[in-house]
């Protein structure tokens, strides 16, 4: 699986201020540590960056690539900031992201071809989140068609079905899974990518890892190609690299409708098993699901 480290982001309580204060040392330290965790890209999330986003992104790209050679995922809705980053980026950048919003099609999409970058096709429609799997499929076809029209081949496109929090609507969590599975039939050659940690947003900090890891194992059944992840969750990375086949097998069997005998599972397997049921909507989410 292709892994994109999420830790350099303006929302982070620990690292967010470093972006605003132009604290190069702190940014470079995270970049080096994420690289040591052997991720493939570093996401550089500066948020909407309406004010001086171009200067911020240029500074971020230079600062990070001064110490690491990884390609970067330029994560902002500001097209000027994306272009400023592309101008100084070494290697093939990943543009995060292009959606069906007119501004993104008109201003961000042409940059993919112009700078020979790769892109994330975010399935966000004219008026927001797709409502169901059918709408996700329709958005996929439309967005990839626009990309092809400006000369971007499917091989350079990662389709992102948009992961939503388990705390808001489990039907969306399930729809995202299904969509990941069918994208490659709709647009052959494209890859799929998810922002994994979204799924556990709003849950208690100590429960986030098990939710993220379980959802990743579930996405693996649908052959997801890439994920934006917490680079510092070693177990998650190990799972993504295929080093935990027994756990993945338990999760996939539950997805197939099997009811494993809980007493026969290890404590770790049982936690994954219970969490799989929550993420499929078979058990209602509550902050105490692991205890039952
Ligand atoms: N798709 C695409 N890009 C994306 C997302 C996506 N970029 C942003 C996001 N979603 C993926 N990145 C993150 C980064 C951090 C968190 C979640 C998703 C996160 N951080 C913790 C928090 O905010 O509580 C901890 C941060 C900290 O304090 O260090 O949850 O879906 N294409």
PDB file of C-alpha atoms and ligand atoms in Angstrom:
ATOM      1  CA  UNK A   1       0.000   0.000   0.000  1.00  0.00           C
ATOM      2  CA  UNK A   2       1.142   3.530  -0.792  1.00  0.00           C
ATOM      3  CA  UNK A   3       1.282   5.539   2.432  1.00  0.00           C
ATOM      4  CA  UNK A   4       1.013   9.297   2.800  1.00  0.00           C
ATOM      5  CA  UNK A   5       2.052  10.659   6.211  1.00  0.00           C
ATOM      6  CA  UNK A   6      -0.530  13.048   7.663  1.00  0.00           C
ATOM      7  CA  UNK A   7       1.391  14.561  10.538  1.00  0.00           C
ATOM      8  CA  UNK A   8       2.413  17.878   9.005  1.00  0.00           C
ATOM      9  CA  UNK A   9      -0.909  19.676   9.227  1.00  0.00           C
ATOM     10  CA  UNK A  10      -2.067  23.034  10.420  1.00  0.00           C
ATOM     11  CA  UNK A  11      -4.845  21.498  12.563  1.00  0.00           C
ATOM     12  CA  UNK A  12      -2.351  19.625  14.720  1.00  0.00           C
ATOM     13  CA  UNK A  13      -2.175  20.901  18.282  1.00  0.00           C
ATOM     14  CA  UNK A  14       1.549  20.151  18.470  1.00  0.00           C
ATOM     15  CA  UNK A  15       2.738  20.979  14.950  1.00  0.00           C
ATOM     16  CA  UNK A  16       0.118  23.476  13.705  1.00  0.00           C
ATOM     17  CA  UNK A  17       1.707  26.431  15.505  1.00  0.00           C
ATOM     18  CA  UNK A  18       5.085  25.577  13.897  1.00  0.00           C
ATOM     19  CA  UNK A  19       3.564  26.249  10.471  1.00  0.00           C
ATOM     20  CA  UNK A  20       2.129  29.591  11.506  1.00  0.00           C
ATOM     21  CA  UNK A  21       5.355  30.639  13.230  1.00  0.00           C
ATOM     22  CA  UNK A  22       7.647  29.463  10.397  1.00  0.00           C
ATOM     23  CA  UNK A  23       9.483  27.204  12.837  1.00  0.00           C
ATOM     24  CA  UNK A  24      11.661  25.307  10.349  1.00  0.00           C
ATOM     25  CA  UNK A  25      13.386  23.094  12.944  1.00  0.00           C
ATOM     26  CA  UNK A  26      10.113  21.582  14.213  1.00  0.00           C
ATOM     27  CA  UNK A  27       8.720  20.986  10.712  1.00  0.00           C
ATOM     28  CA  UNK A  28      11.985  19.388   9.573  1.00  0.00           C
ATOM     29  CA  UNK A  29      12.050  17.156  12.641  1.00  0.00           C
ATOM     30  CA  UNK A  30       8.575  15.722  11.897  1.00  0.00           C
ATOM     31  CA  UNK A  31       9.463  15.358   8.216  1.00  0.00           C
ATOM     32  CA  UNK A  32      12.569  13.334   9.073  1.00  0.00           C
ATOM     33  CA  UNK A  33      10.699  11.169  11.599  1.00  0.00           C
ATOM     34  CA  UNK A  34       7.883  10.463   9.147  1.00  0.00           C
ATOM     35  CA  UNK A  35      10.460   9.538   6.500  1.00  0.00           C
ATOM     36  CA  UNK A  36      12.120   7.153   8.963  1.00  0.00           C
ATOM     37  CA  UNK A  37       8.716   5.475   9.360  1.00  0.00           C
ATOM     38  CA  UNK A  38       9.086   4.659   5.603  1.00  0.00           C
ATOM     39  CA  UNK A  39       5.983   6.379   4.241  1.00  0.00           C
ATOM     40  CA  UNK A  40       5.945   7.182   0.511  1.00  0.00           C
ATOM     41  CA  UNK A  41       4.687  10.782   0.526  1.00  0.00           C
ATOM     42  CA  UNK A  42       4.377  13.499   3.138  1.00  0.00           C
ATOM     43  CA  UNK A  43       1.060  15.347   3.193  1.00  0.00           C
ATOM     44  CA  UNK A  44       1.600  19.078   3.674  1.00  0.00           C
ATOM     45  CA  UNK A  45      -1.756  20.314   4.929  1.00  0.00           C
ATOM     46  CA  UNK A  46      -1.856  24.086   5.317  1.00  0.00           C
ATOM     47  CA  UNK A  47      -5.675  24.245   5.423  1.00  0.00           C
ATOM     48  CA  UNK A  48      -7.675  26.694   3.276  1.00  0.00           C
ATOM     49  CA  UNK A  49      -4.777  29.196   3.562  1.00  0.00           C
ATOM     50  CA  UNK A  50      -6.730  32.086   2.128  1.00  0.00           C
ATOM     51  CA  UNK A  51      -4.177  34.641   3.312  1.00  0.00           C
ATOM     52  CA  UNK A  52      -0.631  34.306   1.934  1.00  0.00           C
ATOM     53  CA  UNK A  53      -1.164  30.619   1.196  1.00  0.00           C
ATOM     54  CA  UNK A  54       1.287  30.835  -1.686  1.00  0.00           C
ATOM     55  CA  UNK A  55       4.107  32.048   0.557  1.00  0.00           C
ATOM     56  CA  UNK A  56       3.284  29.464   3.212  1.00  0.00           C
ATOM     57  CA  UNK A  57       3.282  26.528   0.776  1.00  0.00           C
ATOM     58  CA  UNK A  58       6.469  27.649  -0.970  1.00  0.00           C
ATOM     59  CA  UNK A  59       8.207  27.943   2.394  1.00  0.00           C
ATOM     60  CA  UNK A  60       6.890  24.542   3.535  1.00  0.00           C
ATOM     61  CA  UNK A  61       8.043  22.715   0.395  1.00  0.00           C
ATOM     62  CA  UNK A  62      11.524  24.271   0.506  1.00  0.00           C
ATOM     63  CA  UNK A  63      11.862  23.675   4.245  1.00  0.00           C
ATOM     64  CA  UNK A  64      10.823  20.024   4.069  1.00  0.00           C
ATOM     65  CA  UNK A  65      12.730  19.090   0.915  1.00  0.00           C
ATOM     66  CA  UNK A  66      15.875  20.633   2.375  1.00  0.00           C
ATOM     67  CA  UNK A  67      16.034  17.623   4.716  1.00  0.00           C
ATOM     68  CA  UNK A  68      14.112  14.783   3.004  1.00  0.00           C
ATOM     69  CA  UNK A  69      13.807  13.530  -0.582  1.00  0.00           C
ATOM     70  CA  UNK A  70      10.204  12.264  -0.429  1.00  0.00           C
ATOM     71  CA  UNK A  71       7.601  13.681  -2.825  1.00  0.00           C
ATOM     72  CA  UNK A  72       4.965  15.833  -1.133  1.00  0.00           C
ATOM     73  CA  UNK A  73       1.180  15.847  -1.205  1.00  0.00           C
ATOM     74  CA  UNK A  74       0.209  19.514  -1.452  1.00  0.00           C
ATOM     75  CA  UNK A  75      -2.945  19.691   0.661  1.00  0.00           C
ATOM     76  CA  UNK A  76      -4.905  22.937   0.412  1.00  0.00           C
ATOM     77  CA  UNK A  77      -7.989  24.268  -1.359  1.00  0.00           C
ATOM     78  CA  UNK A  78      -6.047  27.382  -2.436  1.00  0.00           C
ATOM     79  CA  UNK A  79      -4.927  26.951  -6.099  1.00  0.00           C
ATOM     80  CA  UNK A  80      -2.344  29.744  -5.812  1.00  0.00           C
ATOM     81  CA  UNK A  81      -0.752  27.944  -2.880  1.00  0.00           C
ATOM     82  CA  UNK A  82      -0.649  24.683  -4.855  1.00  0.00           C
ATOM     83  CA  UNK A  83       1.059  26.374  -7.772  1.00  0.00           C
ATOM     84  CA  UNK A  84       3.583  28.120  -5.516  1.00  0.00           C
ATOM     85  CA  UNK A  85       4.437  24.715  -4.018  1.00  0.00           C
ATOM     86  CA  UNK A  86       4.723  23.046  -7.427  1.00  0.00           C
ATOM     87  CA  UNK A  87       7.157  25.705  -8.655  1.00  0.00           C
ATOM     88  CA  UNK A  88       9.758  24.799  -6.039  1.00  0.00           C
ATOM     89  CA  UNK A  89       8.930  21.089  -5.540  1.00  0.00           C
ATOM     90  CA  UNK A  90      11.629  18.534  -6.455  1.00  0.00           C
ATOM     91  CA  UNK A  91      10.343  15.301  -8.045  1.00  0.00           C
ATOM     92  CA  UNK A  92       6.738  14.441  -8.933  1.00  0.00           C
ATOM     93  CA  UNK A  93       4.301  16.096  -6.509  1.00  0.00           C
ATOM     94  CA  UNK A  94       0.816  14.902  -5.589  1.00  0.00           C
ATOM     95  CA  UNK A  95      -1.892  17.576  -5.772  1.00  0.00           C
ATOM     96  CA  UNK A  96      -4.371  17.166  -2.906  1.00  0.00           C
ATOM     97  CA  UNK A  97      -6.911  17.735  -4.300  1.00  0.00           C
ATOM     98  CA  UNK A  98      -9.162  18.353  -7.291  1.00  0.00           C
ATOM     99  CA  UNK A  99     -12.938  18.090  -6.775  1.00  0.00           C
ATOM    100  CA  UNK A 100     -15.989  18.945  -8.895  1.00  0.00           C
ATOM    101  CA  UNK A 101     -16.214  22.464  -7.490  1.00  0.00           C
ATOM    102  CA  UNK A 102     -15.847  24.845 -10.463  1.00  0.00           C
ATOM    103  CA  UNK A 103     -12.900  26.714  -8.953  1.00  0.00           C
ATOM    104  CA  UNK A 104     -10.957  23.482  -8.484  1.00  0.00           C
ATOM    105  CA  UNK A 105     -11.706  22.273 -12.025  1.00  0.00           C
ATOM    106  CA  UNK A 106     -10.806  25.610 -13.591  1.00  0.00           C
ATOM    107  CA  UNK A 107      -7.764  26.540 -11.529  1.00  0.00           C
ATOM    108  CA  UNK A 108      -6.275  23.461  -9.872  1.00  0.00           C
ATOM    109  CA  UNK A 109      -6.841  20.741 -12.479  1.00  0.00           C
ATOM    110  CA  UNK A 110      -4.766  22.418 -15.245  1.00  0.00           C
ATOM    111  CA  UNK A 111      -1.775  22.500 -12.857  1.00  0.00           C
ATOM    112  CA  UNK A 112      -1.668  18.681 -12.783  1.00  0.00           C
ATOM    113  CA  UNK A 113      -0.851  18.511 -16.484  1.00  0.00           C
ATOM    114  CA  UNK A 114       1.274  21.649 -16.528  1.00  0.00           C
ATOM    115  CA  UNK A 115       3.616  20.442 -13.771  1.00  0.00           C
ATOM    116  CA  UNK A 116       3.388  16.728 -14.606  1.00  0.00           C
ATOM    117  CA  UNK A 117       2.064  16.007 -11.116  1.00  0.00           C
ATOM    118  CA  UNK A 118      -0.206  13.269  -9.787  1.00  0.00           C
ATOM    119  CA  UNK A 119      -3.595  14.205  -8.349  1.00  0.00           C
ATOM    120  CA  UNK A 120      -6.202  13.154  -5.836  1.00  0.00           C
ATOM    121  CA  UNK A 121      -9.716  13.249  -7.289  1.00  0.00           C
ATOM    122  CA  UNK A 122     -11.790  14.053  -4.220  1.00  0.00           C
ATOM    123  CA  UNK A 123     -15.405  12.957  -4.619  1.00  0.00           C
ATOM    124  CA  UNK A 124     -16.864  16.199  -3.337  1.00  0.00           C
ATOM    125  CA  UNK A 125     -19.693  17.439  -5.541  1.00  0.00           C
ATOM    126  CA  UNK A 126     -21.107  20.805  -6.531  1.00  0.00           C
ATOM    127  CA  UNK A 127     -23.107  20.924  -3.319  1.00  0.00           C
ATOM    128  CA  UNK A 128     -21.030  18.883  -0.942  1.00  0.00           C
ATOM    129  CA  UNK A 129     -20.664  15.285   0.174  1.00  0.00           C
ATOM    130  CA  UNK A 130     -21.970  12.510  -2.061  1.00  0.00           C
ATOM    131  CA  UNK A 131     -25.159  11.121  -0.508  1.00  0.00           C
ATOM    132  CA  UNK A 132     -24.630   7.447  -1.371  1.00  0.00           C
ATOM    133  CA  UNK A 133     -22.590   4.981  -3.391  1.00  0.00           C
ATOM    134  CA  UNK A 134     -24.396   5.796  -6.673  1.00  0.00           C
ATOM    135  CA  UNK A 135     -23.545   9.442  -6.334  1.00  0.00           C
ATOM    136  CA  UNK A 136     -19.929   8.585  -5.532  1.00  0.00           C
ATOM    137  CA  UNK A 137     -19.808   6.502  -8.742  1.00  0.00           C
ATOM    138  CA  UNK A 138     -21.284   9.359 -10.804  1.00  0.00           C
ATOM    139  CA  UNK A 139     -18.796  11.867  -9.361  1.00  0.00           C
ATOM    140  CA  UNK A 140     -15.920   9.482 -10.144  1.00  0.00           C
ATOM    141  CA  UNK A 141     -16.853   9.229 -13.824  1.00  0.00           C
ATOM    142  CA  UNK A 142     -17.360  12.974 -14.181  1.00  0.00           C
ATOM    143  CA  UNK A 143     -14.188  14.045 -12.409  1.00  0.00           C
ATOM    144  CA  UNK A 144     -11.933  11.562 -14.207  1.00  0.00           C
ATOM    145  CA  UNK A 145     -13.452  12.637 -17.541  1.00  0.00           C
ATOM    146  CA  UNK A 146     -12.465  16.261 -16.831  1.00  0.00           C
ATOM    147  CA  UNK A 147      -8.962  15.140 -15.876  1.00  0.00           C
ATOM    148  CA  UNK A 148      -8.561  13.079 -19.057  1.00  0.00           C
ATOM    149  CA  UNK A 149      -9.745  16.074 -21.111  1.00  0.00           C
ATOM    150  CA  UNK A 150      -6.790  18.157 -19.923  1.00  0.00           C
ATOM    151  CA  UNK A 151      -4.402  15.275 -20.601  1.00  0.00           C
ATOM    152  CA  UNK A 152      -4.074  13.620 -17.172  1.00  0.00           C
ATOM    153  CA  UNK A 153      -3.925   9.811 -17.600  1.00  0.00           C
ATOM    154  CA  UNK A 154      -5.762   7.499 -15.162  1.00  0.00           C
ATOM    155  CA  UNK A 155      -2.403   6.211 -13.915  1.00  0.00           C
ATOM    156  CA  UNK A 156      -1.761   9.610 -12.295  1.00  0.00           C
ATOM    157  CA  UNK A 157      -5.135   9.770 -10.507  1.00  0.00           C
ATOM    158  CA  UNK A 158      -6.004   8.628  -6.983  1.00  0.00           C
ATOM    159  CA  UNK A 159      -9.780   8.621  -6.435  1.00  0.00           C
ATOM    160  CA  UNK A 160     -10.720   9.538  -2.845  1.00  0.00           C
ATOM    161  CA  UNK A 161     -14.261   8.411  -1.882  1.00  0.00           C
ATOM    162  CA  UNK A 162     -14.074  10.575   1.299  1.00  0.00           C
ATOM    163  CA  UNK A 163     -13.982   8.870   4.669  1.00  0.00           C
ATOM    164  CA  UNK A 164     -16.388  10.378   7.225  1.00  0.00           C
ATOM    165  CA  UNK A 165     -16.422   9.999  11.030  1.00  0.00           C
ATOM    166  CA  UNK A 166     -18.052   6.953  12.600  1.00  0.00           C
ATOM    167  CA  UNK A 167     -19.556   9.374  15.122  1.00  0.00           C
ATOM    168  CA  UNK A 168     -21.655  11.067  12.434  1.00  0.00           C
ATOM    169  CA  UNK A 169     -23.179   8.453  10.087  1.00  0.00           C
ATOM    170  CA  UNK A 170     -22.261   4.792   9.754  1.00  0.00           C
ATOM    171  CA  UNK A 171     -24.084   4.519   6.397  1.00  0.00           C
ATOM    172  CA  UNK A 172     -21.490   6.895   4.938  1.00  0.00           C
ATOM    173  CA  UNK A 173     -18.655   4.831   6.415  1.00  0.00           C
ATOM    174  CA  UNK A 174     -20.057   1.732   4.686  1.00  0.00           C
ATOM    175  CA  UNK A 175     -20.724   3.591   1.415  1.00  0.00           C
ATOM    176  CA  UNK A 176     -17.119   4.769   1.326  1.00  0.00           C
ATOM    177  CA  UNK A 177     -15.941   1.149   1.613  1.00  0.00           C
ATOM    178  CA  UNK A 178     -18.203  -0.025  -1.202  1.00  0.00           C
ATOM    179  CA  UNK A 179     -17.165   2.855  -3.388  1.00  0.00           C
ATOM    180  CA  UNK A 180     -13.477   2.080  -2.900  1.00  0.00           C
ATOM    181  CA  UNK A 181     -14.283  -1.369  -4.264  1.00  0.00           C
ATOM    182  CA  UNK A 182     -16.103  -0.266  -7.407  1.00  0.00           C
ATOM    183  CA  UNK A 183     -13.997   2.736  -8.460  1.00  0.00           C
ATOM    184  CA  UNK A 184     -11.497   0.626 -10.337  1.00  0.00           C
ATOM    185  CA  UNK A 185     -14.261  -0.874 -12.482  1.00  0.00           C
ATOM    186  CA  UNK A 186     -15.600   2.573 -13.390  1.00  0.00           C
ATOM    187  CA  UNK A 187     -12.221   4.124 -14.156  1.00  0.00           C
ATOM    188  CA  UNK A 188      -9.693   1.360 -14.909  1.00  0.00           C
ATOM    189  CA  UNK A 189      -6.093   2.331 -14.196  1.00  0.00           C
ATOM    190  CA  UNK A 190      -6.984   4.844 -11.476  1.00  0.00           C
ATOM    191  CA  UNK A 191      -5.906   4.110  -7.925  1.00  0.00           C
ATOM    192  CA  UNK A 192      -7.965   4.611  -4.766  1.00  0.00           C
ATOM    193  CA  UNK A 193      -6.879   6.628  -1.729  1.00  0.00           C
ATOM    194  CA  UNK A 194      -8.474   7.412   1.631  1.00  0.00           C
ATOM    195  CA  UNK A 195      -7.866   9.912   4.429  1.00  0.00           C
ATOM    196  CA  UNK A 196      -8.010   7.191   7.059  1.00  0.00           C
ATOM    197  CA  UNK A 197      -7.970   9.164  10.314  1.00  0.00           C
ATOM    198  CA  UNK A 198     -11.184  10.990   9.393  1.00  0.00           C
ATOM    199  CA  UNK A 199     -13.065   7.840  10.442  1.00  0.00           C
ATOM    200  CA  UNK A 200     -12.113   8.223  14.107  1.00  0.00           C
ATOM    201  CA  UNK A 201     -12.473  11.975  14.321  1.00  0.00           C
ATOM    202  CA  UNK A 202     -14.486  12.928  17.415  1.00  0.00           C
ATOM    203  CA  UNK A 203     -13.798   9.676  19.282  1.00  0.00           C
ATOM    204  CA  UNK A 204     -11.664   9.570  22.471  1.00  0.00           C
ATOM    205  CA  UNK A 205      -7.915   9.783  21.732  1.00  0.00           C
ATOM    206  CA  UNK A 206      -7.133   6.350  23.178  1.00  0.00           C
ATOM    207  CA  UNK A 207      -9.727   4.688  20.915  1.00  0.00           C
ATOM    208  CA  UNK A 208      -8.666   6.312  17.660  1.00  0.00           C
ATOM    209  CA  UNK A 209      -5.896   3.834  16.743  1.00  0.00           C
ATOM    210  CA  UNK A 210      -8.100   0.711  16.925  1.00  0.00           C
ATOM    211  CA  UNK A 211     -10.770   2.389  14.789  1.00  0.00           C
ATOM    212  CA  UNK A 212      -8.232   3.563  12.198  1.00  0.00           C
ATOM    213  CA  UNK A 213      -6.483   0.189  12.049  1.00  0.00           C
ATOM    214  CA  UNK A 214      -9.701  -1.797  11.757  1.00  0.00           C
ATOM    215  CA  UNK A 215     -11.054   0.430   9.004  1.00  0.00           C
ATOM    216  CA  UNK A 216      -7.766   0.050   7.120  1.00  0.00           C
ATOM    217  CA  UNK A 217      -8.043  -3.746   7.338  1.00  0.00           C
ATOM    218  CA  UNK A 218     -11.609  -3.448   6.011  1.00  0.00           C
ATOM    219  CA  UNK A 219     -10.490  -1.220   3.143  1.00  0.00           C
ATOM    220  CA  UNK A 220      -7.824  -3.783   2.266  1.00  0.00           C
ATOM    221  CA  UNK A 221     -10.628  -6.196   1.372  1.00  0.00           C
ATOM    222  CA  UNK A 222     -11.631  -3.666  -1.279  1.00  0.00           C
ATOM    223  CA  UNK A 223      -8.018  -3.383  -2.473  1.00  0.00           C
ATOM    224  CA  UNK A 224      -7.474   0.235  -1.535  1.00  0.00           C
ATOM    225  CA  UNK A 225      -4.175   1.362  -3.043  1.00  0.00           C
ATOM    226  CA  UNK A 226      -3.199   4.283  -0.824  1.00  0.00           C
ATOM    227  CA  UNK A 227      -3.987   5.942   2.493  1.00  0.00           C
ATOM    228  CA  UNK A 228      -3.176   9.166   4.301  1.00  0.00           C
ATOM    229  CA  UNK A 229      -2.178   7.914   7.749  1.00  0.00           C
ATOM    230  CA  UNK A 230      -0.619   8.759  11.083  1.00  0.00           C
ATOM    231  CA  UNK A 231       3.042   7.959  10.344  1.00  0.00           C
ATOM    232  CA  UNK A 232       3.671   7.375  14.032  1.00  0.00           C
ATOM    233  CA  UNK A 233       1.174   4.496  14.437  1.00  0.00           C
ATOM    234  CA  UNK A 234       3.622   1.616  13.982  1.00  0.00           C
ATOM    235  CA  UNK A 235       0.934  -1.092  14.204  1.00  0.00           C
ATOM    236  CA  UNK A 236      -1.114   0.606  11.497  1.00  0.00           C
ATOM    237  CA  UNK A 237       1.897   0.768   9.186  1.00  0.00           C
ATOM    238  CA  UNK A 238       2.679  -2.860   9.837  1.00  0.00           C
ATOM    239  CA  UNK A 239      -0.928  -3.825   9.027  1.00  0.00           C
ATOM    240  CA  UNK A 240      -0.772  -1.809   5.799  1.00  0.00           C
ATOM    241  CA  UNK A 241       2.423  -3.606   4.799  1.00  0.00           C
ATOM    242  CA  UNK A 242       0.776  -7.003   5.077  1.00  0.00           C
ATOM    243  CA  UNK A 243       2.628  -7.997   8.239  1.00  0.00           C
ATOM    244  CA  UNK A 244      -0.523  -8.874  10.253  1.00  0.00           C
ATOM    245  CA  UNK A 245      -2.348 -11.404   8.077  1.00  0.00           C
ATOM    246  CA  UNK A 246      -4.170 -13.138  10.981  1.00  0.00           C
ATOM    247  CA  UNK A 247      -5.826  -9.914  12.098  1.00  0.00           C
ATOM    248  CA  UNK A 248      -6.788  -9.007   8.540  1.00  0.00           C
ATOM    249  CA  UNK A 249      -8.281 -12.470   8.134  1.00  0.00           C
ATOM    250  CA  UNK A 250     -10.492 -12.073  11.231  1.00  0.00           C
ATOM    251  CA  UNK A 251     -11.749  -8.714   9.972  1.00  0.00           C
ATOM    252  CA  UNK A 252     -12.456 -10.037   6.475  1.00  0.00           C
ATOM    253  CA  UNK A 253     -14.331 -13.063   7.782  1.00  0.00           C
ATOM    254  CA  UNK A 254     -16.631 -10.831   9.799  1.00  0.00           C
ATOM    255  CA  UNK A 255     -17.225  -8.738   6.692  1.00  0.00           C
ATOM    256  CA  UNK A 256     -18.236 -11.972   4.939  1.00  0.00           C
ATOM    257  CA  UNK A 257     -20.878 -12.514   7.637  1.00  0.00           C
ATOM    258  CA  UNK A 258     -19.114 -15.111   9.772  1.00  0.00           C
ATOM    259  CA  UNK A 259     -19.709 -14.959  13.529  1.00  0.00           C
ATOM    260  CA  UNK A 260     -16.393 -15.947  15.109  1.00  0.00           C
ATOM    261  CA  UNK A 261     -16.484 -17.544  18.543  1.00  0.00           C
ATOM    262  CA  UNK A 262     -15.262 -14.590  20.621  1.00  0.00           C
ATOM    263  CA  UNK A 263     -13.724 -16.753  23.340  1.00  0.00           C
ATOM    264  CA  UNK A 264     -11.457 -18.349  20.724  1.00  0.00           C
ATOM    265  CA  UNK A 265      -9.953 -15.008  19.726  1.00  0.00           C
ATOM    266  CA  UNK A 266      -6.995 -13.290  21.362  1.00  0.00           C
ATOM    267  CA  UNK A 267      -7.733 -10.010  23.141  1.00  0.00           C
ATOM    268  CA  UNK A 268      -6.233  -8.133  20.199  1.00  0.00           C
ATOM    269  CA  UNK A 269      -8.267 -10.058  17.605  1.00  0.00           C
ATOM    270  CA  UNK A 270     -11.432  -9.539  19.674  1.00  0.00           C
ATOM    271  CA  UNK A 271     -10.911  -5.756  19.688  1.00  0.00           C
ATOM    272  CA  UNK A 272     -10.585  -5.758  15.894  1.00  0.00           C
ATOM    273  CA  UNK A 273     -13.611  -8.037  15.584  1.00  0.00           C
ATOM    274  CA  UNK A 274     -15.855  -5.825  17.728  1.00  0.00           C
ATOM    275  CA  UNK A 275     -14.692  -2.698  15.957  1.00  0.00           C
ATOM    276  CA  UNK A 276     -15.406  -4.246  12.546  1.00  0.00           C
ATOM    277  CA  UNK A 277     -19.023  -4.806  13.585  1.00  0.00           C
ATOM    278  CA  UNK A 278     -19.318  -1.194  14.712  1.00  0.00           C
ATOM    279  CA  UNK A 279     -17.862   0.092  11.426  1.00  0.00           C
ATOM    280  CA  UNK A 280     -20.306  -2.081   9.451  1.00  0.00           C
ATOM    281  CA  UNK A 281     -23.225  -0.702  11.459  1.00  0.00           C
ATOM    282  CA  UNK A 282     -24.086  -4.124  12.908  1.00  0.00           C
ATOM    283  CA  UNK A 283     -23.381  -2.790  16.398  1.00  0.00           C
ATOM    284  CA  UNK A 284     -24.248   0.766  17.364  1.00  0.00           C
ATOM    285  CA  UNK A 285     -21.274   3.052  18.012  1.00  0.00           C
ATOM    286  CA  UNK A 286     -20.735   4.282  21.562  1.00  0.00           C
ATOM    287  CA  UNK A 287     -17.479   5.278  23.285  1.00  0.00           C
ATOM    288  CA  UNK A 288     -17.640   2.029  25.285  1.00  0.00           C
ATOM    289  CA  UNK A 289     -18.085  -0.521  22.460  1.00  0.00           C
ATOM    290  CA  UNK A 290     -14.856  -2.363  23.276  1.00  0.00           C
ATOM    291  CA  UNK A 291     -16.018  -3.151  26.800  1.00  0.00           C
ATOM    292  CA  UNK A 292     -19.124  -5.062  25.752  1.00  0.00           C
TER     293      UNK A 292
HETATM  294  N1  LIG B   1      -8.676  13.159   1.883  1.00  0.00           N
HETATM  295  C1  LIG B   1      -7.693  13.894   1.330  1.00  0.00           C
HETATM  296  N2  LIG B   1      -6.909  14.701   2.044  1.00  0.00           N
HETATM  297  C2  LIG B   1      -7.113  14.836   3.380  1.00  0.00           C
HETATM  298  C3  LIG B   1      -8.117  14.097   4.010  1.00  0.00           C
HETATM  299  C4  LIG B   1      -8.928  13.244   3.211  1.00  0.00           C
HETATM  300  N3  LIG B   1      -6.319  15.667   4.110  1.00  0.00           N
HETATM  301  C5  LIG B   1      -6.634  15.959   5.483  1.00  0.00           C
HETATM  302  C6  LIG B   1      -7.235  14.741   6.174  1.00  0.00           C
HETATM  303  N4  LIG B   1      -8.285  14.200   5.362  1.00  0.00           N
HETATM  304  C7  LIG B   1      -6.177  13.705   6.418  1.00  0.00           C
HETATM  305  N5  LIG B   1      -5.225  14.172   7.373  1.00  0.00           N
HETATM  306  C8  LIG B   1      -5.492  14.173   8.745  1.00  0.00           C
HETATM  307  C9  LIG B   1      -4.558  14.719   9.591  1.00  0.00           C
HETATM  308  C10 LIG B   1      -4.770  14.692  10.975  1.00  0.00           C
HETATM  309  C11 LIG B   1      -5.929  14.137  11.481  1.00  0.00           C
HETATM  310  C12 LIG B   1      -6.857  13.585  10.645  1.00  0.00           C
HETATM  311  C13 LIG B   1      -6.642  13.599   9.259  1.00  0.00           C
HETATM  312  C14 LIG B   1      -6.182  14.095  12.924  1.00  0.00           C
HETATM  313  N6  LIG B   1      -5.326  14.605  13.782  1.00  0.00           N
HETATM  314  C15 LIG B   1      -5.572  14.571  15.214  1.00  0.00           C
HETATM  315  C16 LIG B   1      -6.674  15.567  15.599  1.00  0.00           C
HETATM  316  O1  LIG B   1      -6.947  16.502  14.849  1.00  0.00           O
HETATM  317  O2  LIG B   1      -7.271  15.367  16.648  1.00  0.00           O
HETATM  318  C17 LIG B   1      -4.343  14.824  15.998  1.00  0.00           C
HETATM  319  C18 LIG B   1      -3.587  16.021  15.549  1.00  0.00           C
HETATM  320  C19 LIG B   1      -2.518  16.420  16.518  1.00  0.00           C
HETATM  321  O3  LIG B   1      -2.842  17.146  17.466  1.00  0.00           O
HETATM  322  O4  LIG B   1      -1.348  16.044  16.282  1.00  0.00           O
HETATM  323  O5  LIG B   1      -7.203  13.605  13.347  1.00  0.00           O
HETATM  324  O6  LIG B   1      -9.849  12.570   3.689  1.00  0.00           O
HETATM  325  N7  LIG B   1      -7.478  13.768   0.005  1.00  0.00           N
END
